[in-house]
Amino acid sequence: MSLLLKSRYNCQKIGLFVHSLNETDQIDIAFDGCDIDYSLNTLKSGGNIYLYEKIAAQMSKEYILLLPQERIQKELSTKVPLSIEVASPTVKQIMNFCHSLNLKAELRLDTSSFARSPLGNLIIDIYKPNWNDIAQINEQLLKQNGVIASSYFPTW
């Protein structure tokens, strides 16, 4: 069962009605978790619903981040990859592009529900010794054909 279906099921189990993003024009409050730096750049980790999270954040009147103190760092943790959702036919091209930028890129191949996005796209995890230039790297990646979304949320 995908994370989205599990979340919907758990909400309905406690009596909350869940609308799809296509059924609403605005969200009053959205809650999310992440790693964050002092400049308020956020990096999601381990998930696979980056496109949906970004849509929900943009649609929300209030976007509230819930996270423990240890996930607030001066700089984004290099233990947390920059993850991108990519269309299957473009995986090789995107992997080669990452390598041309001297990035360590790994295609998620595990059998968990996090290896693919809810739309069936693949996830590539990208690692680097530091994330000082994550905004520029993210921008370059998002310009590549086949990249749908990333786990990086720039300061809004």
PDB file of N, CA, C and O in Angstrom, residues 93-154:
ATOM      1  N   GLN A  93      19.687   8.823 -18.761  1.00  0.00           N
ATOM      2  CA  GLN A  93      20.067  10.196 -19.094  1.00  0.00           C
ATOM      3  C   GLN A  93      20.282  11.023 -17.821  1.00  0.00           C
ATOM      4  O   GLN A  93      21.265  11.746 -17.700  1.00  0.00           O
ATOM      5  N   ILE A  94      19.374  10.904 -16.863  1.00  0.00           N
ATOM      6  CA  ILE A  94      19.483  11.675 -15.618  1.00  0.00           C
ATOM      7  C   ILE A  94      20.674  11.200 -14.793  1.00  0.00           C
ATOM      8  O   ILE A  94      21.411  12.009 -14.224  1.00  0.00           O
ATOM      9  N   MET A  95      20.879   9.900 -14.720  1.00  0.00           N
ATOM     10  CA  MET A  95      22.032   9.361 -13.989  1.00  0.00           C
ATOM     11  C   MET A  95      23.334   9.889 -14.604  1.00  0.00           C
ATOM     12  O   MET A  95      24.239  10.321 -13.889  1.00  0.00           O
ATOM     13  N   ASN A  96      23.432   9.875 -15.934  1.00  0.00           N
ATOM     14  CA  ASN A  96      24.625  10.400 -16.607  1.00  0.00           C
ATOM     15  C   ASN A  96      24.808  11.890 -16.328  1.00  0.00           C
ATOM     16  O   ASN A  96      25.932  12.357 -16.119  1.00  0.00           O
ATOM     17  N   PHE A  97      23.706  12.632 -16.319  1.00  0.00           N
ATOM     18  CA  PHE A  97      23.791  14.063 -16.033  1.00  0.00           C
ATOM     19  C   PHE A  97      24.313  14.290 -14.606  1.00  0.00           C
ATOM     20  O   PHE A  97      25.168  15.145 -14.376  1.00  0.00           O
ATOM     21  N   CYS A  98      23.806  13.517 -13.661  1.00  0.00           N
ATOM     22  CA  CYS A  98      24.279  13.630 -12.270  1.00  0.00           C
ATOM     23  C   CYS A  98      25.776  13.361 -12.186  1.00  0.00           C
ATOM     24  O   CYS A  98      26.519  14.104 -11.527  1.00  0.00           O
ATOM     25  N   HIS A  99      26.221  12.326 -12.860  1.00  0.00           N
ATOM     26  CA  HIS A  99      27.650  11.985 -12.844  1.00  0.00           C
ATOM     27  C   HIS A  99      28.479  13.108 -13.481  1.00  0.00           C
ATOM     28  O   HIS A  99      29.588  13.382 -13.036  1.00  0.00           O
ATOM     29  N   SER A 100      27.936  13.775 -14.509  1.00  0.00           N
ATOM     30  CA  SER A 100      28.662  14.886 -15.144  1.00  0.00           C
ATOM     31  C   SER A 100      28.818  16.064 -14.186  1.00  0.00           C
ATOM     32  O   SER A 100      29.718  16.884 -14.353  1.00  0.00           O
ATOM     33  N   LEU A 101      27.948  16.136 -13.180  1.00  0.00           N
ATOM     34  CA  LEU A 101      28.047  17.190 -12.154  1.00  0.00           C
ATOM     35  C   LEU A 101      28.836  16.704 -10.933  1.00  0.00           C
ATOM     36  O   LEU A 101      28.838  17.379  -9.897  1.00  0.00           O
ATOM     37  N   ASN A 102      29.459  15.537 -11.046  1.00  0.00           N
ATOM     38  CA  ASN A 102      30.223  14.924  -9.941  1.00  0.00           C
ATOM     39  C   ASN A 102      29.350  14.627  -8.729  1.00  0.00           C
ATOM     40  O   ASN A 102      29.780  14.793  -7.580  1.00  0.00           O
ATOM     41  N   LEU A 103      28.134  14.203  -8.991  1.00  0.00           N
ATOM     42  CA  LEU A 103      27.210  13.827  -7.930  1.00  0.00           C
ATOM     43  C   LEU A 103      27.132  12.311  -7.855  1.00  0.00           C
ATOM     44  O   LEU A 103      27.159  11.635  -8.890  1.00  0.00           O
ATOM     45  N   LYS A 104      27.014  11.779  -6.662  1.00  0.00           N
ATOM     46  CA  LYS A 104      26.784  10.346  -6.488  1.00  0.00           C
ATOM     47  C   LYS A 104      25.271  10.137  -6.581  1.00  0.00           C
ATOM     48  O   LYS A 104      24.510  10.662  -5.769  1.00  0.00           O
ATOM     49  N   ALA A 105      24.849   9.402  -7.594  1.00  0.00           N
ATOM     50  CA  ALA A 105      23.421   9.177  -7.828  1.00  0.00           C
ATOM     51  C   ALA A 105      23.127   7.688  -7.755  1.00  0.00           C
ATOM     52  O   ALA A 105      23.824   6.879  -8.360  1.00  0.00           O
ATOM     53  N   GLU A 106      22.090   7.342  -6.984  1.00  0.00           N
ATOM     54  CA  GLU A 106      21.696   5.945  -6.825  1.00  0.00           C
ATOM     55  C   GLU A 106      20.205   5.793  -7.111  1.00  0.00           C
ATOM     56  O   GLU A 106      19.384   6.490  -6.506  1.00  0.00           O
ATOM     57  N   LEU A 107      19.895   4.896  -8.020  1.00  0.00           N
ATOM     58  CA  LEU A 107      18.503   4.583  -8.299  1.00  0.00           C
ATOM     59  C   LEU A 107      17.968   3.734  -7.161  1.00  0.00           C
ATOM     60  O   LEU A 107      18.600   2.750  -6.769  1.00  0.00           O
ATOM     61  N   ARG A 108      16.835   4.106  -6.604  1.00  0.00           N
ATOM     62  CA  ARG A 108      16.231   3.300  -5.541  1.00  0.00           C
ATOM     63  C   ARG A 108      15.683   2.016  -6.135  1.00  0.00           C
ATOM     64  O   ARG A 108      14.810   2.045  -6.989  1.00  0.00           O
ATOM     65  N   LEU A 109      16.200   0.915  -5.662  1.00  0.00           N
ATOM     66  CA  LEU A 109      15.781  -0.378  -6.192  1.00  0.00           C
ATOM     67  C   LEU A 109      15.142  -1.262  -5.137  1.00  0.00           C
ATOM     68  O   LEU A 109      14.810  -2.404  -5.418  1.00  0.00           O
ATOM     69  N   ASP A 110      14.984  -0.741  -3.927  1.00  0.00           N
ATOM     70  CA  ASP A 110      14.431  -1.591  -2.870  1.00  0.00           C
ATOM     71  C   ASP A 110      12.987  -1.963  -3.192  1.00  0.00           C
ATOM     72  O   ASP A 110      12.369  -1.420  -4.092  1.00  0.00           O
ATOM     73  N   THR A 111      12.482  -2.895  -2.470  1.00  0.00           N
ATOM     74  CA  THR A 111      11.128  -3.383  -2.734  1.00  0.00           C
ATOM     75  C   THR A 111      10.072  -2.667  -1.899  1.00  0.00           C
ATOM     76  O   THR A 111       8.901  -3.027  -1.945  1.00  0.00           O
ATOM     77  N   SER A 112      10.484  -1.647  -1.160  1.00  0.00           N
ATOM     78  CA  SER A 112       9.511  -0.915  -0.339  1.00  0.00           C
ATOM     79  C   SER A 112       8.623  -0.056  -1.233  1.00  0.00           C
ATOM     80  O   SER A 112       8.884   0.130  -2.416  1.00  0.00           O
ATOM     81  N   SER A 113       7.593   0.486  -0.641  1.00  0.00           N
ATOM     82  CA  SER A 113       6.684   1.353  -1.391  1.00  0.00           C
ATOM     83  C   SER A 113       7.331   2.690  -1.721  1.00  0.00           C
ATOM     84  O   SER A 113       6.756   3.485  -2.447  1.00  0.00           O
ATOM     85  N   PHE A 114       8.543   2.947  -1.217  1.00  0.00           N
ATOM     86  CA  PHE A 114       9.215   4.218  -1.473  1.00  0.00           C
ATOM     87  C   PHE A 114      10.118   4.185  -2.701  1.00  0.00           C
ATOM     88  O   PHE A 114      10.746   5.169  -3.033  1.00  0.00           O
ATOM     89  N   ALA A 115      10.240   3.050  -3.383  1.00  0.00           N
ATOM     90  CA  ALA A 115      11.099   2.946  -4.559  1.00  0.00           C
ATOM     91  C   ALA A 115      10.479   3.633  -5.771  1.00  0.00           C
ATOM     92  O   ALA A 115      11.180   3.987  -6.705  1.00  0.00           O
ATOM     93  N   ARG A 116       9.174   3.813  -5.750  1.00  0.00           N
ATOM     94  CA  ARG A 116       8.463   4.504  -6.836  1.00  0.00           C
ATOM     95  C   ARG A 116       7.519   5.544  -6.243  1.00  0.00           C
ATOM     96  O   ARG A 116       7.026   5.388  -5.135  1.00  0.00           O
ATOM     97  N   SER A 117       7.264   6.569  -7.019  1.00  0.00           N
ATOM     98  CA  SER A 117       6.307   7.588  -6.596  1.00  0.00           C
ATOM     99  C   SER A 117       4.891   7.027  -6.736  1.00  0.00           C
ATOM    100  O   SER A 117       4.685   6.000  -7.395  1.00  0.00           O
ATOM    101  N   PRO A 118       3.899   7.705  -6.159  1.00  0.00           N
ATOM    102  CA  PRO A 118       2.514   7.246  -6.337  1.00  0.00           C
ATOM    103  C   PRO A 118       2.084   7.217  -7.805  1.00  0.00           C
ATOM    104  O   PRO A 118       1.165   6.504  -8.167  1.00  0.00           O
ATOM    105  N   LEU A 119       2.774   7.985  -8.646  1.00  0.00           N
ATOM    106  CA  LEU A 119       2.467   7.994 -10.076  1.00  0.00           C
ATOM    107  C   LEU A 119       3.228   6.905 -10.829  1.00  0.00           C
ATOM    108  O   LEU A 119       3.112   6.791 -12.044  1.00  0.00           O
ATOM    109  N   GLY A 120       4.041   6.123 -10.107  1.00  0.00           N
ATOM    110  CA  GLY A 120       4.778   5.028 -10.725  1.00  0.00           C
ATOM    111  C   GLY A 120       6.156   5.417 -11.232  1.00  0.00           C
ATOM    112  O   GLY A 120       6.847   4.606 -11.846  1.00  0.00           O
ATOM    113  N   ASN A 121       6.564   6.652 -11.002  1.00  0.00           N
ATOM    114  CA  ASN A 121       7.881   7.098 -11.446  1.00  0.00           C
ATOM    115  C   ASN A 121       8.959   6.604 -10.489  1.00  0.00           C
ATOM    116  O   ASN A 121       8.687   6.290  -9.333  1.00  0.00           O
ATOM    117  N   LEU A 122      10.189   6.548 -10.992  1.00  0.00           N
ATOM    118  CA  LEU A 122      11.315   6.079 -10.197  1.00  0.00           C
ATOM    119  C   LEU A 122      11.911   7.208  -9.363  1.00  0.00           C
ATOM    120  O   LEU A 122      11.711   8.387  -9.667  1.00  0.00           O
ATOM    121  N   ILE A 123      12.650   6.833  -8.323  1.00  0.00           N
ATOM    122  CA  ILE A 123      13.293   7.801  -7.429  1.00  0.00           C
ATOM    123  C   ILE A 123      14.804   7.599  -7.527  1.00  0.00           C
ATOM    124  O   ILE A 123      15.297   6.474  -7.428  1.00  0.00           O
ATOM    125  N   ILE A 124      15.513   8.699  -7.714  1.00  0.00           N
ATOM    126  CA  ILE A 124      16.976   8.698  -7.688  1.00  0.00           C
ATOM    127  C   ILE A 124      17.406   9.505  -6.471  1.00  0.00           C
ATOM    128  O   ILE A 124      16.953  10.636  -6.273  1.00  0.00           O
ATOM    129  N   ASP A 125      18.271   8.914  -5.638  1.00  0.00           N
ATOM    130  CA  ASP A 125      18.836   9.598  -4.476  1.00  0.00           C
ATOM    131  C   ASP A 125      20.219  10.114  -4.848  1.00  0.00           C
ATOM    132  O   ASP A 125      21.047   9.377  -5.397  1.00  0.00           O
ATOM    133  N   ILE A 126      20.473  11.381  -4.547  1.00  0.00           N
ATOM    134  CA  ILE A 126      21.717  12.043  -4.919  1.00  0.00           C
ATOM    135  C   ILE A 126      22.439  12.491  -3.655  1.00  0.00           C
ATOM    136  O   ILE A 126      21.839  13.087  -2.761  1.00  0.00           O
ATOM    137  N   TYR A 127      23.739  12.186  -3.602  1.00  0.00           N
ATOM    138  CA  TYR A 127      24.566  12.519  -2.441  1.00  0.00           C
ATOM    139  C   TYR A 127      25.727  13.403  -2.869  1.00  0.00           C
ATOM    140  O   TYR A 127      26.210  13.305  -3.999  1.00  0.00           O
ATOM    141  N   LYS A 128      26.173  14.231  -1.933  1.00  0.00           N
ATOM    142  CA  LYS A 128      27.273  15.156  -2.174  1.00  0.00           C
ATOM    143  C   LYS A 128      27.936  15.431  -0.823  1.00  0.00           C
ATOM    144  O   LYS A 128      27.272  15.393   0.210  1.00  0.00           O
ATOM    145  N   PRO A 129      29.246  15.735  -0.810  1.00  0.00           N
ATOM    146  CA  PRO A 129      29.926  16.003   0.472  1.00  0.00           C
ATOM    147  C   PRO A 129      29.362  17.203   1.244  1.00  0.00           C
ATOM    148  O   PRO A 129      29.476  17.278   2.459  1.00  0.00           O
ATOM    149  N   ASN A 130      28.742  18.158   0.540  1.00  0.00           N
ATOM    150  CA  ASN A 130      28.054  19.268   1.215  1.00  0.00           C
ATOM    151  C   ASN A 130      26.951  19.775   0.297  1.00  0.00           C
ATOM    152  O   ASN A 130      26.980  19.543  -0.903  1.00  0.00           O
ATOM    153  N   TRP A 131      25.992  20.452   0.890  1.00  0.00           N
ATOM    154  CA  TRP A 131      24.854  20.956   0.125  1.00  0.00           C
ATOM    155  C   TRP A 131      24.899  22.478  -0.005  1.00  0.00           C
ATOM    156  O   TRP A 131      23.851  23.122  -0.139  1.00  0.00           O
ATOM    157  N   ASN A 132      26.077  23.073  -0.012  1.00  0.00           N
ATOM    158  CA  ASN A 132      26.193  24.530  -0.124  1.00  0.00           C
ATOM    159  C   ASN A 132      25.558  25.072  -1.399  1.00  0.00           C
ATOM    160  O   ASN A 132      25.069  26.191  -1.423  1.00  0.00           O
ATOM    161  N   ASP A 133      25.579  24.283  -2.462  1.00  0.00           N
ATOM    162  CA  ASP A 133      25.034  24.722  -3.740  1.00  0.00           C
ATOM    163  C   ASP A 133      23.788  23.932  -4.144  1.00  0.00           C
ATOM    164  O   ASP A 133      23.495  23.778  -5.323  1.00  0.00           O
ATOM    165  N   ILE A 134      23.044  23.474  -3.156  1.00  0.00           N
ATOM    166  CA  ILE A 134      21.882  22.627  -3.449  1.00  0.00           C
ATOM    167  C   ILE A 134      20.836  23.336  -4.307  1.00  0.00           C
ATOM    168  O   ILE A 134      20.215  22.719  -5.165  1.00  0.00           O
ATOM    169  N   ALA A 135      20.660  24.629  -4.124  1.00  0.00           N
ATOM    170  CA  ALA A 135      19.656  25.353  -4.917  1.00  0.00           C
ATOM    171  C   ALA A 135      20.013  25.306  -6.400  1.00  0.00           C
ATOM    172  O   ALA A 135      19.145  25.065  -7.250  1.00  0.00           O
ATOM    173  N   GLN A 136      21.283  25.500  -6.717  1.00  0.00           N
ATOM    174  CA  GLN A 136      21.715  25.481  -8.112  1.00  0.00           C
ATOM    175  C   GLN A 136      21.621  24.062  -8.691  1.00  0.00           C
ATOM    176  O   GLN A 136      21.186  23.879  -9.829  1.00  0.00           O
ATOM    177  N   ILE A 137      22.040  23.069  -7.913  1.00  0.00           N
ATOM    178  CA  ILE A 137      21.954  21.682  -8.376  1.00  0.00           C
ATOM    179  C   ILE A 137      20.498  21.307  -8.624  1.00  0.00           C
ATOM    180  O   ILE A 137      20.156  20.722  -9.651  1.00  0.00           O
ATOM    181  N   ASN A 138      19.644  21.650  -7.686  1.00  0.00           N
ATOM    182  CA  ASN A 138      18.219  21.351  -7.829  1.00  0.00           C
ATOM    183  C   ASN A 138      17.648  22.001  -9.091  1.00  0.00           C
ATOM    184  O   ASN A 138      16.919  21.366  -9.851  1.00  0.00           O
ATOM    185  N   GLU A 139      18.002  23.248  -9.311  1.00  0.00           N
ATOM    186  CA  GLU A 139      17.509  23.968 -10.484  1.00  0.00           C
ATOM    187  C   GLU A 139      17.971  23.285 -11.776  1.00  0.00           C
ATOM    188  O   GLU A 139      17.181  23.117 -12.706  1.00  0.00           O
ATOM    189  N   GLN A 140      19.233  22.878 -11.825  1.00  0.00           N
ATOM    190  CA  GLN A 140      19.752  22.184 -13.009  1.00  0.00           C
ATOM    191  C   GLN A 140      19.021  20.856 -13.236  1.00  0.00           C
ATOM    192  O   GLN A 140      18.682  20.513 -14.370  1.00  0.00           O
ATOM    193  N   LEU A 141      18.787  20.124 -12.153  1.00  0.00           N
ATOM    194  CA  LEU A 141      18.102  18.833 -12.278  1.00  0.00           C
ATOM    195  C   LEU A 141      16.665  19.005 -12.758  1.00  0.00           C
ATOM    196  O   LEU A 141      16.194  18.252 -13.611  1.00  0.00           O
ATOM    197  N   LEU A 142      15.968  19.983 -12.202  1.00  0.00           N
ATOM    198  CA  LEU A 142      14.568  20.183 -12.578  1.00  0.00           C
ATOM    199  C   LEU A 142      14.405  20.600 -14.040  1.00  0.00           C
ATOM    200  O   LEU A 142      13.324  20.445 -14.604  1.00  0.00           O
ATOM    201  N   LYS A 143      15.466  21.104 -14.651  1.00  0.00           N
ATOM    202  CA  LYS A 143      15.420  21.492 -16.064  1.00  0.00           C
ATOM    203  C   LYS A 143      15.601  20.300 -17.003  1.00  0.00           C
ATOM    204  O   LYS A 143      15.386  20.420 -18.199  1.00  0.00           O
ATOM    205  N   GLN A 144      15.979  19.150 -16.455  1.00  0.00           N
ATOM    206  CA  GLN A 144      16.216  17.972 -17.283  1.00  0.00           C
ATOM    207  C   GLN A 144      14.890  17.305 -17.645  1.00  0.00           C
ATOM    208  O   GLN A 144      14.009  17.155 -16.802  1.00  0.00           O
ATOM    209  N   ASN A 145      14.771  16.912 -18.907  1.00  0.00           N
ATOM    210  CA  ASN A 145      13.575  16.183 -19.338  1.00  0.00           C
ATOM    211  C   ASN A 145      13.413  14.926 -18.495  1.00  0.00           C
ATOM    212  O   ASN A 145      14.370  14.193 -18.290  1.00  0.00           O
ATOM    213  N   GLY A 146      12.222  14.718 -17.999  1.00  0.00           N
ATOM    214  CA  GLY A 146      11.920  13.518 -17.228  1.00  0.00           C
ATOM    215  C   GLY A 146      11.970  13.702 -15.729  1.00  0.00           C
ATOM    216  O   GLY A 146      11.483  12.847 -14.999  1.00  0.00           O
ATOM    217  N   VAL A 147      12.543  14.796 -15.244  1.00  0.00           N
ATOM    218  CA  VAL A 147      12.546  15.040 -13.802  1.00  0.00           C
ATOM    219  C   VAL A 147      11.213  15.687 -13.447  1.00  0.00           C
ATOM    220  O   VAL A 147      10.862  16.752 -13.953  1.00  0.00           O
ATOM    221  N   ILE A 148      10.458  15.037 -12.578  1.00  0.00           N
ATOM    222  CA  ILE A 148       9.110  15.492 -12.222  1.00  0.00           C
ATOM    223  C   ILE A 148       9.153  16.446 -11.032  1.00  0.00           C
ATOM    224  O   ILE A 148       8.529  17.493 -11.039  1.00  0.00           O
ATOM    225  N   ALA A 149       9.884  16.055  -9.975  1.00  0.00           N
ATOM    226  CA  ALA A 149       9.942  16.860  -8.746  1.00  0.00           C
ATOM    227  C   ALA A 149      11.163  16.419  -7.939  1.00  0.00           C
ATOM    228  O   ALA A 149      11.742  15.366  -8.196  1.00  0.00           O
ATOM    229  N   SER A 150      11.497  17.235  -6.946  1.00  0.00           N
ATOM    230  CA  SER A 150      12.631  16.905  -6.072  1.00  0.00           C
ATOM    231  C   SER A 150      12.223  17.028  -4.619  1.00  0.00           C
ATOM    232  O   SER A 150      11.181  17.607  -4.293  1.00  0.00           O
ATOM    233  N   SER A 151      13.098  16.527  -3.757  1.00  0.00           N
ATOM    234  CA  SER A 151      12.833  16.572  -2.315  1.00  0.00           C
ATOM    235  C   SER A 151      13.318  17.863  -1.672  1.00  0.00           C
ATOM    236  O   SER A 151      13.209  18.033  -0.472  1.00  0.00           O
ATOM    237  N   TYR A 152      13.848  18.779  -2.470  1.00  0.00           N
ATOM    238  CA  TYR A 152      14.348  20.063  -1.974  1.00  0.00           C
ATOM    239  C   TYR A 152      13.247  21.106  -2.040  1.00  0.00           C
ATOM    240  O   TYR A 152      12.612  21.288  -3.091  1.00  0.00           O
ATOM    241  N   PHE A 153      13.020  21.763  -0.928  1.00  0.00           N
ATOM    242  CA  PHE A 153      12.066  22.872  -0.869  1.00  0.00           C
ATOM    243  C   PHE A 153      12.885  24.120  -0.588  1.00  0.00           C
ATOM    244  O   PHE A 153      13.366  24.299   0.533  1.00  0.00           O
ATOM    245  N   PRO A 154      13.072  24.999  -1.571  1.00  0.00           N
ATOM    246  CA  PRO A 154      13.841  26.214  -1.302  1.00  0.00           C
ATOM    247  C   PRO A 154      13.092  27.133  -0.354  1.00  0.00           C
ATOM    248  O   PRO A 154      11.892  26.954  -0.118  1.00  0.00           O
TER     249      PRO A 154
END
